[in-house]
Amino acid sequence: MSTLTSSYNPFAEDEEEEEAPMGLARGSGEASGAERQEYLRQEVLRRSAATADSTSRSLSLLYESERIGVATSEELVRQGEALKRTEQMVDKMEQDLKTSQRHINSIKSVWGGLVNYFKAKPPENKPEQNGTPEYYANSRLKEAVISSKEQESKYQESHPNLRKLENSDYDFGKADLVSSGQRDSYPKNQQLRAYHQKIDTNLDEMSSGLSRLKNLALGLQTEIDEQDSMLDRLTKKVETLDVNIKSTDKRVRQL
């Protein structure tokens, strides 16, 4: 039984095979067992290589999704800047309209001029420096973008058009650079151990990447909610401005 079990172990110690003399004739059963052992060895290696390659491709797609998320976040921030700039323009138009109404009152009657003279002037908005209002995204999105941008180098390394992802690129010499506890948990075969370590590394990176993607998604949702509120406020201001413009135009025609 022990001989049969050993013959079907695909990763039996190579030293046991070397102990048998090269010229020793083997029976058909022993030859079949050796072929079976080699087949299982190659099959396990093939499946491990395929799994490692699959996790590498998944990791590359994860980095690509993260890069798209960062680009979307930056575009959303630019949209927020445009909304704020538009809102300030509407506020300035409203302010100018109030000034125009004061002048119209002065023109229509002496009483209107006296009222405007004693009435406090509306506060004037200070012009923005350099003509560009500053807009700040929510802190959650800002932190998520910074964290994801730190992974840009990994995206460059893993992108299929920039670096071909092949298991042959893996340095099997790194398989020995592990602690004794980790070494005991991996297979003794060096090549198989390297594949397992690569799979574990990719899975760890995928876990971290998914966490960053989650933070990006939450930050984007918060930013979208804030900009929705800004749009509602801007819509009400535009509607009010439209009514005031029509009223002022009517008063001007009555002069």
Coordinates of C-alpha atoms in Angstrom, one line a residue:
M1 CA 0.0 0.0 0.0
S2 CA 2.8 2.4 0.8
T3 CA 4.4 1.8 -2.6
L4 CA 1.1 2.5 -4.4
T5 CA 0.4 5.7 -2.4
S6 CA 3.9 7.1 -3.1
S7 CA 3.7 6.3 -6.8
Y8 CA 0.5 8.4 -7.1
N9 CA 1.9 11.4 -5.2
P10 CA 2.5 14.0 -7.9
F11 CA 5.0 16.0 -5.8
A12 CA 7.0 13.2 -4.2
E13 CA 10.5 14.1 -3.2
D14 CA 12.8 14.0 -6.3
E15 CA 15.5 12.3 -4.1
E16 CA 13.4 9.1 -3.9
E17 CA 13.3 8.9 -7.7
E18 CA 17.1 9.4 -8.0
E19 CA 17.8 6.5 -5.6
A20 CA 16.6 4.0 -8.2
P21 CA 19.4 2.9 -10.6
M22 CA 18.9 4.3 -14.1
G23 CA 19.4 0.9 -15.7
L24 CA 17.0 -1.0 -13.5
A25 CA 14.2 -2.6 -15.4
R26 CA 10.8 -1.6 -14.2
G27 CA 7.6 -3.5 -14.5
S28 CA 4.6 -2.3 -16.4
G29 CA 2.8 -1.3 -13.2
E30 CA 5.6 0.8 -12.0
A31 CA 6.0 2.5 -15.4
S32 CA 2.3 3.3 -15.4
G33 CA 2.5 4.7 -11.9
A34 CA 5.4 7.0 -12.9
E35 CA 3.5 8.3 -15.9
R36 CA 0.5 8.9 -13.8
Q37 CA 2.6 10.7 -11.2
E38 CA 4.1 13.0 -13.9
Y39 CA 0.7 13.6 -15.5
L40 CA -0.7 14.7 -12.1
R41 CA 2.3 16.9 -11.5
Q42 CA 1.9 18.7 -14.8
E43 CA -1.8 19.0 -14.3
V44 CA -1.5 20.6 -10.9
L45 CA 1.1 23.0 -12.2
R46 CA -1.0 23.9 -15.2
R47 CA -4.0 24.6 -13.1
S48 CA -2.0 26.7 -10.6
A49 CA -0.5 28.7 -13.4
A50 CA -3.9 29.3 -14.9
T51 CA -5.3 30.4 -11.5
A52 CA -2.3 32.8 -11.0
D53 CA -2.8 34.2 -14.5
S54 CA -6.5 34.7 -13.9
T55 CA -5.9 36.6 -10.6
S56 CA -3.4 38.8 -12.4
R57 CA -5.9 39.7 -15.1
S58 CA -8.6 40.4 -12.5
L59 CA -6.1 42.6 -10.6
S60 CA -5.4 44.5 -13.8
L61 CA -9.1 45.0 -14.4
L62 CA -9.5 46.2 -10.9
Y63 CA -6.7 48.8 -11.4
E64 CA -8.4 49.9 -14.6
S65 CA -11.8 50.4 -12.8
E66 CA -10.0 52.3 -10.1
R67 CA -8.4 54.6 -12.7
I68 CA -11.8 55.2 -14.3
G69 CA -13.2 56.0 -10.9
V70 CA -10.5 58.6 -10.2
A71 CA -11.1 60.2 -13.6
T72 CA -14.8 60.3 -12.9
S73 CA -14.2 61.9 -9.5
E74 CA -12.0 64.6 -11.1
E75 CA -14.6 65.4 -13.7
L76 CA -17.3 65.6 -11.1
V77 CA -15.2 68.1 -9.1
R78 CA -14.8 70.2 -12.3
Q79 CA -18.6 70.1 -12.7
G80 CA -19.0 71.3 -9.1
E81 CA -16.7 74.2 -9.9
A82 CA -18.8 75.1 -13.0
L83 CA -22.0 74.9 -10.9
K84 CA -20.5 77.2 -8.2
R85 CA -19.3 79.6 -10.9
T86 CA -22.8 79.6 -12.4
E87 CA -24.5 80.2 -9.1
Q88 CA -22.2 83.2 -8.4
M89 CA -23.0 84.6 -11.8
V90 CA -26.8 84.3 -11.0
D91 CA -26.2 86.0 -7.7
K92 CA -24.3 88.8 -9.4
M93 CA -27.2 89.2 -12.0
E94 CA -29.7 89.4 -9.1
Q95 CA -27.6 92.1 -7.5
D96 CA -27.4 94.1 -10.7
L97 CA -31.1 93.7 -11.2
K98 CA -31.8 95.2 -7.8
T99 CA -29.6 98.1 -8.6
S100 CA -31.5 98.6 -11.9
Q101 CA -34.8 98.6 -10.0
R102 CA -33.4 101.3 -7.7
H103 CA -32.6 103.5 -10.7
I104 CA -36.0 102.9 -12.2
N105 CA -37.7 104.0 -9.0
S106 CA -35.6 107.2 -9.1
I107 CA -36.6 107.9 -12.7
K108 CA -40.3 107.3 -12.2
S109 CA -40.9 109.8 -9.4
V110 CA -39.3 112.1 -7.0
W111 CA -40.7 110.1 -4.1
G112 CA -39.0 107.0 -5.5
G113 CA -35.7 108.9 -5.6
L114 CA -36.1 110.0 -2.0
V115 CA -36.9 106.5 -0.9
N116 CA -33.7 105.2 -2.6
Y117 CA -31.7 108.0 -1.1
F118 CA -32.6 107.0 2.5
K119 CA -32.8 103.3 1.8
A120 CA -29.7 101.3 2.6
K121 CA -27.9 100.1 -0.4
P122 CA -27.8 96.3 -0.9
P123 CA -24.4 94.8 0.0
E124 CA -22.2 94.2 -3.0
N125 CA -20.5 90.9 -3.6
K126 CA -16.8 91.0 -3.6
P127 CA -15.3 89.8 -6.9
E128 CA -13.6 86.4 -6.9
Q129 CA -9.8 86.4 -7.1
N130 CA -8.6 85.6 -10.6
G131 CA -12.2 85.3 -11.7
T132 CA -12.3 81.6 -10.6
P133 CA -14.2 80.5 -7.5
E134 CA -12.6 77.9 -5.4
Y135 CA -14.5 74.6 -5.0
Y136 CA -13.7 71.9 -2.6
A137 CA -15.0 68.3 -3.0
N138 CA -16.2 66.5 0.1
S139 CA -13.4 65.1 2.3
R140 CA -14.4 61.4 1.7
L141 CA -14.0 61.8 -2.0
K142 CA -10.8 63.7 -1.7
E143 CA -9.2 61.1 0.5
A144 CA -10.4 58.3 -1.8
V145 CA -8.9 59.9 -4.8
I146 CA -5.5 60.5 -3.1
S147 CA -5.4 56.9 -2.0
S148 CA -6.2 55.6 -5.5
K149 CA -3.7 57.9 -7.2
E150 CA -1.0 56.3 -5.1
Q151 CA -1.7 53.0 -6.9
E152 CA -1.2 54.6 -10.4
S153 CA 2.3 53.0 -10.6
K154 CA 0.8 49.6 -10.0
Y155 CA -1.8 50.2 -12.8
Q156 CA 1.0 51.1 -15.2
E157 CA 2.9 47.9 -14.2
S158 CA -0.2 45.6 -14.6
H159 CA -1.7 47.2 -17.7
P160 CA -1.8 44.5 -20.4
N161 CA -0.7 47.0 -23.1
L162 CA 2.3 48.1 -21.1
R163 CA 3.4 44.9 -19.5
K164 CA 2.4 41.4 -20.6
L165 CA 1.1 39.4 -17.7
E166 CA 2.7 36.0 -17.9
N167 CA 3.5 33.6 -15.1
S168 CA 6.9 33.2 -16.7
D169 CA 7.6 36.8 -15.6
Y170 CA 7.3 35.8 -11.9
D171 CA 10.6 35.5 -10.1
F172 CA 10.5 32.1 -8.6
G173 CA 13.5 33.0 -6.5
K174 CA 11.2 35.2 -4.5
A175 CA 9.4 32.1 -3.3
D176 CA 12.0 31.6 -0.7
L177 CA 11.7 35.1 0.7
V178 CA 9.0 34.2 3.2
S179 CA 8.9 33.4 6.9
S180 CA 9.2 29.9 8.2
G181 CA 5.5 29.9 9.2
Q182 CA 4.4 30.9 5.7
R183 CA 6.8 28.4 4.1
D184 CA 5.2 25.6 6.0
S185 CA 1.8 26.5 4.7
Y186 CA 2.9 26.3 1.0
P187 CA 3.8 23.2 -1.1
K188 CA 7.4 22.0 -1.0
N189 CA 7.7 22.1 -4.8
Q190 CA 9.4 25.4 -5.6
Q191 CA 7.4 26.2 -8.8
L192 CA 4.1 25.3 -7.2
R193 CA 5.0 27.3 -4.1
A194 CA 5.7 30.3 -6.3
Y195 CA 2.3 30.1 -8.0
H196 CA 0.6 29.9 -4.6
Q197 CA 2.4 32.9 -3.3
K198 CA 1.6 34.9 -6.4
I199 CA -2.1 34.0 -6.1
D200 CA -2.1 35.0 -2.4
T201 CA -0.4 38.3 -3.2
N202 CA -2.9 39.0 -6.0
L203 CA -5.8 38.3 -3.8
D204 CA -4.5 40.6 -1.1
E205 CA -4.1 43.4 -3.7
M206 CA -7.6 42.7 -4.9
S207 CA -9.0 43.0 -1.4
S208 CA -7.2 46.4 -0.9
G209 CA -8.3 47.5 -4.4
L210 CA -12.0 46.7 -3.7
S211 CA -11.8 48.6 -0.5
R212 CA -10.5 51.7 -2.3
L213 CA -13.2 51.3 -5.0
K214 CA -15.8 51.2 -2.2
N215 CA -14.4 54.4 -0.8
L216 CA -14.5 56.0 -4.2
A217 CA -18.1 55.0 -4.7
L218 CA -19.2 56.4 -1.4
G219 CA -17.3 59.6 -2.1
L220 CA -18.9 59.9 -5.5
Q221 CA -22.3 59.4 -4.0
T222 CA -21.8 62.1 -1.4
E223 CA -20.5 64.5 -4.0
I224 CA -23.5 63.8 -6.3
D225 CA -25.9 64.4 -3.4
E226 CA -24.2 67.7 -2.6
Q227 CA -24.3 68.8 -6.2
D228 CA -28.0 67.8 -6.5
S229 CA -28.7 70.2 -3.6
M230 CA -26.7 72.9 -5.4
L231 CA -28.7 72.3 -8.6
D232 CA -32.0 72.6 -6.8
R233 CA -30.8 75.9 -5.2
L234 CA -29.6 77.2 -8.5
T235 CA -32.8 76.3 -10.2
K236 CA -34.8 78.2 -7.7
K237 CA -32.5 81.2 -8.1
V238 CA -32.8 81.1 -11.9
E239 CA -36.6 81.0 -11.7
T240 CA -36.7 83.9 -9.3
L241 CA -34.3 85.9 -11.5
D242 CA -36.4 85.2 -14.5
V243 CA -39.5 86.6 -12.8
N244 CA -37.6 89.7 -11.6
I245 CA -36.2 90.3 -15.1
K246 CA -39.7 90.1 -16.6
S247 CA -41.0 92.5 -13.9
T248 CA -38.2 95.0 -14.5
D249 CA -38.6 94.8 -18.2
K250 CA -42.3 95.6 -17.8
R251 CA -41.5 98.6 -15.6
V252 CA -39.0 99.9 -18.1
R253 CA -41.6 99.8 -20.9
Q254 CA -44.0 101.8 -18.7
L255 CA -41.5 104.7 -18.3

